[in-house]
Amino acid sequence: MTYKNVLFDVDNTLIDSAAIAAEVLHKITAKYGYDVSAATVRGLVGIPTDKILKRLKSGHVAEMTAEITTAIGEHKDELTFFTGIQSLLAELKSAGLNTGIVTSRTSAEVASDLGAFPEITSSNIIVTADKTTEHKPSGAPLEYAVQHYNLTKTETIYVGDAIYDLQAAQNANMAFASATWGALPTTDFSAATFQPQQPRDLFVMLTK
């Protein structure tokens, strides 16, 4: 199969951010009286914050979402690309592949928190959480990308670190590659099209 479009999740796929997000979520939910472990929260990272809070059956969703978004933004200077990601994006571009992002961050969060990552913010394809009413694990964000940017599904693959990313690709009937370098080791990616261990592996798999 020859792919022309490679769509990436952002958090813990391109940038190393899940530990920060999990710790912030843990502290703020605790502030509101909810005893949720950082490990439990980490397992939910990958879907929009308000959806995480609803899954945790917590109240004060609007208030906590606002606080969490602000708090995560305060850590933006701590974010870094995973080793090999910048090279991967450059090599994919040089090989003639179109790249983009489909993320659970809102457009405002992308603009405010990811300014130090022009490789992300200047992507040809950007689908944020505010573009669709349904979110991962729904296939709606990927369907939006296909329709809005005139992509062909059979020529498009999604790359992500969470089970919700795999489920979104399945629900959109799209190929999927696991960002194993950023995923929880317990995540079952046996249904993935590719399971690269490092970013360079993904380039080889997509271009051989």
mmCIF file of C-alpha atoms in Angstrom:
data_model
loop_
_atom_site.group_PDB
_atom_site.id
_atom_site.type_symbol
_atom_site.label_atom_id
_atom_site.label_comp_id
_atom_site.label_asym_id
_atom_site.label_seq_id
_atom_site.Cartn_x
_atom_site.Cartn_y
_atom_site.Cartn_z
ATOM 1 C CA MET A 1 0.000 0.000 0.000
ATOM 2 C CA THR A 2 1.323 3.446 -0.928
ATOM 3 C CA TYR A 3 0.358 6.235 1.446
ATOM 4 C CA LYS A 4 0.313 9.884 0.431
ATOM 5 C CA ASN A 5 -1.038 11.429 3.641
ATOM 6 C CA VAL A 6 0.254 10.874 7.178
ATOM 7 C CA LEU A 7 -1.908 12.315 9.959
ATOM 8 C CA PHE A 8 -0.499 12.514 13.474
ATOM 9 C CA ASP A 9 -1.948 12.837 16.916
ATOM 10 C CA VAL A 10 0.074 15.496 18.781
ATOM 11 C CA ASP A 11 0.371 14.756 22.481
ATOM 12 C CA ASN A 12 2.680 11.856 23.244
ATOM 13 C CA THR A 13 2.969 11.113 19.540
ATOM 14 C CA LEU A 14 4.900 14.132 18.304
ATOM 15 C CA ILE A 15 5.603 15.872 21.608
ATOM 16 C CA ASP A 16 6.358 14.374 25.026
ATOM 17 C CA SER A 17 3.496 15.813 27.056
ATOM 18 C CA ALA A 18 1.325 13.109 28.607
ATOM 19 C CA ALA A 19 3.151 13.020 31.957
ATOM 20 C CA ILE A 20 2.642 16.774 32.362
ATOM 21 C CA ALA A 21 -1.033 16.548 31.403
ATOM 22 C CA ALA A 22 -1.651 13.619 33.760
ATOM 23 C CA GLU A 23 -0.016 15.353 36.709
ATOM 24 C CA VAL A 24 -1.976 18.569 36.126
ATOM 25 C CA LEU A 25 -5.247 16.640 35.835
ATOM 26 C CA HIS A 26 -4.437 14.687 38.991
ATOM 27 C CA LYS A 27 -3.702 17.818 41.039
ATOM 28 C CA ILE A 28 -6.734 19.766 39.908
ATOM 29 C CA THR A 29 -9.191 16.898 40.312
ATOM 30 C CA ALA A 30 -7.766 16.400 43.820
ATOM 31 C CA LYS A 31 -8.309 20.105 44.510
ATOM 32 C CA TYR A 32 -11.995 19.562 43.792
ATOM 33 C CA GLY A 33 -12.120 16.537 46.088
ATOM 34 C CA TYR A 34 -11.811 13.689 43.592
ATOM 35 C CA ASP A 35 -9.337 10.943 44.492
ATOM 36 C CA VAL A 36 -8.103 9.875 41.069
ATOM 37 C CA SER A 37 -4.585 8.509 40.680
ATOM 38 C CA ALA A 38 -2.165 10.020 38.174
ATOM 39 C CA ALA A 39 -1.885 6.568 36.575
ATOM 40 C CA THR A 40 -5.647 6.412 35.989
ATOM 41 C CA VAL A 41 -5.657 9.876 34.496
ATOM 42 C CA ARG A 42 -2.641 9.018 32.294
ATOM 43 C CA GLY A 43 -4.628 6.170 30.785
ATOM 44 C CA LEU A 44 -7.272 8.645 29.648
ATOM 45 C CA VAL A 45 -4.909 11.197 28.116
ATOM 46 C CA GLY A 46 -5.674 11.424 24.420
ATOM 47 C CA ILE A 47 -9.275 12.606 24.482
ATOM 48 C CA PRO A 48 -10.506 16.168 25.204
ATOM 49 C CA THR A 49 -10.218 17.278 28.836
ATOM 50 C CA ASP A 50 -13.958 17.637 29.389
ATOM 51 C CA LYS A 51 -14.471 14.087 28.118
ATOM 52 C CA ILE A 52 -11.824 12.815 30.554
ATOM 53 C CA LEU A 53 -13.612 14.503 33.456
ATOM 54 C CA LYS A 54 -16.959 13.067 32.391
ATOM 55 C CA ARG A 55 -15.443 9.573 32.214
ATOM 56 C CA LEU A 56 -14.124 10.085 35.736
ATOM 57 C CA LYS A 57 -17.711 10.973 36.715
ATOM 58 C CA SER A 58 -16.555 14.227 38.254
ATOM 59 C CA GLY A 59 -18.635 17.355 38.672
ATOM 60 C CA HIS A 60 -17.459 20.920 38.052
ATOM 61 C CA VAL A 61 -16.514 19.915 34.498
ATOM 62 C CA ALA A 62 -16.501 23.434 33.045
ATOM 63 C CA GLU A 63 -14.549 24.910 35.953
ATOM 64 C CA MET A 64 -11.967 22.140 36.019
ATOM 65 C CA THR A 65 -11.565 22.112 32.248
ATOM 66 C CA ALA A 66 -10.743 25.823 32.291
ATOM 67 C CA GLU A 67 -8.272 25.409 35.154
ATOM 68 C CA ILE A 68 -6.599 22.396 33.575
ATOM 69 C CA THR A 69 -6.237 24.138 30.210
ATOM 70 C CA THR A 70 -4.617 27.147 31.888
ATOM 71 C CA ALA A 71 -2.338 24.987 34.041
ATOM 72 C CA ILE A 72 -1.147 22.849 31.131
ATOM 73 C CA GLY A 73 -0.411 26.029 29.186
ATOM 74 C CA GLU A 74 1.874 27.148 32.002
ATOM 75 C CA HIS A 75 4.066 24.099 31.281
ATOM 76 C CA LYS A 76 4.396 24.750 27.539
ATOM 77 C CA ASP A 77 8.091 25.610 27.860
ATOM 78 C CA GLU A 78 8.719 22.077 29.172
ATOM 79 C CA LEU A 79 7.364 20.396 26.045
ATOM 80 C CA THR A 80 9.803 18.741 23.649
ATOM 81 C CA PHE A 81 9.639 16.692 20.480
ATOM 82 C CA PHE A 82 10.348 13.005 20.900
ATOM 83 C CA THR A 83 13.784 12.122 19.584
ATOM 84 C CA GLY A 84 13.591 11.532 15.854
ATOM 85 C CA ILE A 85 10.280 13.303 15.218
ATOM 86 C CA GLN A 86 11.725 16.385 13.552
ATOM 87 C CA SER A 87 13.797 14.190 11.250
ATOM 88 C CA LEU A 88 10.758 12.034 10.511
ATOM 89 C CA LEU A 89 8.626 15.024 9.523
ATOM 90 C CA ALA A 90 11.398 16.422 7.327
ATOM 91 C CA GLU A 91 12.011 13.069 5.651
ATOM 92 C CA LEU A 92 8.322 12.487 4.985
ATOM 93 C CA LYS A 93 8.115 15.911 3.371
ATOM 94 C CA SER A 94 11.217 15.240 1.277
ATOM 95 C CA ALA A 95 9.693 11.939 0.173
ATOM 96 C CA GLY A 96 6.637 13.800 -1.111
ATOM 97 C CA LEU A 97 4.194 12.732 1.607
ATOM 98 C CA ASN A 98 1.623 15.168 2.920
ATOM 99 C CA THR A 99 1.561 15.476 6.735
ATOM 100 C CA GLY A 100 -0.945 16.904 9.179
ATOM 101 C CA ILE A 101 -2.361 16.664 12.689
ATOM 102 C CA VAL A 102 -5.640 15.447 14.147
ATOM 103 C CA THR A 103 -5.598 16.367 17.822
ATOM 104 C CA SER A 104 -7.830 16.546 20.881
ATOM 105 C CA ARG A 105 -6.429 20.010 21.593
ATOM 106 C CA THR A 106 -8.579 22.970 20.583
ATOM 107 C CA SER A 107 -7.371 25.479 18.005
ATOM 108 C CA ALA A 108 -6.783 27.998 20.820
ATOM 109 C CA GLU A 109 -4.628 25.475 22.695
ATOM 110 C CA VAL A 110 -2.616 24.689 19.583
ATOM 111 C CA ALA A 111 -2.032 28.394 18.985
ATOM 112 C CA SER A 112 -1.148 29.225 22.597
ATOM 113 C CA ASP A 113 0.833 26.141 23.642
ATOM 114 C CA LEU A 114 2.585 24.926 20.496
ATOM 115 C CA GLY A 115 4.171 28.093 19.170
ATOM 116 C CA ALA A 116 7.635 26.581 19.677
ATOM 117 C CA PHE A 117 6.760 23.773 17.261
ATOM 118 C CA PRO A 118 6.368 25.338 13.788
ATOM 119 C CA GLU A 119 6.609 21.873 12.226
ATOM 120 C CA ILE A 120 3.224 21.253 13.874
ATOM 121 C CA THR A 121 1.516 24.628 13.587
ATOM 122 C CA SER A 122 2.427 25.014 9.907
ATOM 123 C CA SER A 123 1.064 21.591 8.960
ATOM 124 C CA ASN A 124 -0.918 21.426 5.725
ATOM 125 C CA ILE A 125 -3.725 19.659 7.587
ATOM 126 C CA ILE A 126 -4.837 20.720 11.074
ATOM 127 C CA VAL A 127 -7.944 19.245 12.700
ATOM 128 C CA THR A 128 -8.597 20.366 16.283
ATOM 129 C CA ALA A 129 -11.246 19.342 18.809
ATOM 130 C CA ASP A 130 -13.457 22.330 18.040
ATOM 131 C CA LYS A 131 -13.883 21.236 14.409
ATOM 132 C CA THR A 132 -16.220 18.344 15.260
ATOM 133 C CA THR A 133 -18.931 17.646 17.818
ATOM 134 C CA GLU A 134 -17.760 14.050 18.255
ATOM 135 C CA HIS A 135 -14.220 13.203 19.293
ATOM 136 C CA LYS A 136 -11.883 10.225 19.496
ATOM 137 C CA PRO A 137 -12.543 7.319 19.764
ATOM 138 C CA SER A 138 -15.175 8.417 17.235
ATOM 139 C CA GLY A 139 -13.883 8.503 13.688
ATOM 140 C CA ALA A 140 -15.435 11.959 13.189
ATOM 141 C CA PRO A 141 -12.180 13.985 13.422
ATOM 142 C CA LEU A 142 -10.525 11.777 10.801
ATOM 143 C CA GLU A 143 -13.630 11.876 8.618
ATOM 144 C CA TYR A 144 -13.486 15.678 8.864
ATOM 145 C CA ALA A 145 -9.853 15.636 7.731
ATOM 146 C CA VAL A 146 -10.729 13.450 4.743
ATOM 147 C CA GLN A 147 -13.686 15.571 3.672
ATOM 148 C CA HIS A 148 -12.305 19.035 4.425
ATOM 149 C CA TYR A 149 -8.898 18.436 2.859
ATOM 150 C CA ASN A 150 -10.075 16.187 0.009
ATOM 151 C CA LEU A 151 -8.034 13.178 1.065
ATOM 152 C CA THR A 152 -8.422 9.607 -0.133
ATOM 153 C CA LYS A 153 -8.833 7.217 2.785
ATOM 154 C CA THR A 154 -6.871 4.384 1.236
ATOM 155 C CA GLU A 155 -3.934 6.753 0.786
ATOM 156 C CA THR A 156 -4.105 8.078 4.356
ATOM 157 C CA ILE A 157 -2.764 6.688 7.638
ATOM 158 C CA TYR A 158 -3.224 7.952 11.192
ATOM 159 C CA VAL A 159 -0.436 7.771 13.787
ATOM 160 C CA GLY A 160 -1.192 7.891 17.513
ATOM 161 C CA ASP A 161 -0.133 6.704 20.941
ATOM 162 C CA ALA A 162 -3.456 5.839 22.581
ATOM 163 C CA ILE A 163 -6.096 3.164 22.182
ATOM 164 C CA TYR A 164 -8.526 5.994 21.376
ATOM 165 C CA ASP A 165 -6.395 6.857 18.342
ATOM 166 C CA LEU A 166 -6.528 3.276 17.080
ATOM 167 C CA GLN A 167 -10.281 3.124 17.663
ATOM 168 C CA ALA A 168 -10.779 6.427 15.825
ATOM 169 C CA ALA A 169 -8.865 5.085 12.827
ATOM 170 C CA GLN A 170 -10.892 1.865 12.892
ATOM 171 C CA ASN A 171 -14.161 3.811 13.109
ATOM 172 C CA ALA A 172 -13.072 5.926 10.149
ATOM 173 C CA ASN A 173 -11.984 2.797 8.227
ATOM 174 C CA MET A 174 -8.439 4.134 7.991
ATOM 175 C CA ALA A 175 -4.994 2.579 8.384
ATOM 176 C CA PHE A 176 -3.211 3.134 11.691
ATOM 177 C CA ALA A 177 0.356 3.157 12.972
ATOM 178 C CA SER A 178 1.115 3.101 16.684
ATOM 179 C CA ALA A 179 3.432 5.742 18.141
ATOM 180 C CA THR A 180 4.955 3.064 20.331
ATOM 181 C CA TRP A 181 7.659 5.449 21.564
ATOM 182 C CA GLY A 182 5.033 7.503 23.419
ATOM 183 C CA ALA A 183 2.425 4.871 24.269
ATOM 184 C CA LEU A 184 1.733 3.168 27.561
ATOM 185 C CA PRO A 185 3.454 -0.236 27.380
ATOM 186 C CA THR A 186 0.184 -1.995 28.225
ATOM 187 C CA THR A 187 -1.639 -0.639 25.153
ATOM 188 C CA ASP A 188 -2.757 -3.386 22.770
ATOM 189 C CA PHE A 189 -1.887 -2.303 19.238
ATOM 190 C CA SER A 190 -2.170 -5.764 17.705
ATOM 191 C CA ALA A 191 -4.840 -4.459 15.304
ATOM 192 C CA ALA A 192 -2.596 -1.657 14.002
ATOM 193 C CA THR A 193 -1.441 -1.643 10.388
ATOM 194 C CA PHE A 194 2.097 -0.871 11.577
ATOM 195 C CA GLN A 195 3.735 -0.968 15.018
ATOM 196 C CA PRO A 196 6.959 1.062 14.674
ATOM 197 C CA GLN A 197 9.103 1.204 17.787
ATOM 198 C CA GLN A 198 10.813 4.491 16.875
ATOM 199 C CA PRO A 199 9.980 7.375 14.501
ATOM 200 C CA ARG A 200 12.622 6.247 11.999
ATOM 201 C CA ASP A 201 10.923 2.843 11.798
ATOM 202 C CA LEU A 202 7.734 4.540 10.670
ATOM 203 C CA PHE A 203 9.485 6.295 7.802
ATOM 204 C CA VAL A 204 10.954 3.004 6.597
ATOM 205 C CA MET A 205 7.579 1.253 6.827
ATOM 206 C CA LEU A 206 5.792 3.980 4.877
ATOM 207 C CA THR A 207 8.362 4.360 2.112
ATOM 208 C CA LYS A 208 9.618 0.831 1.431
#
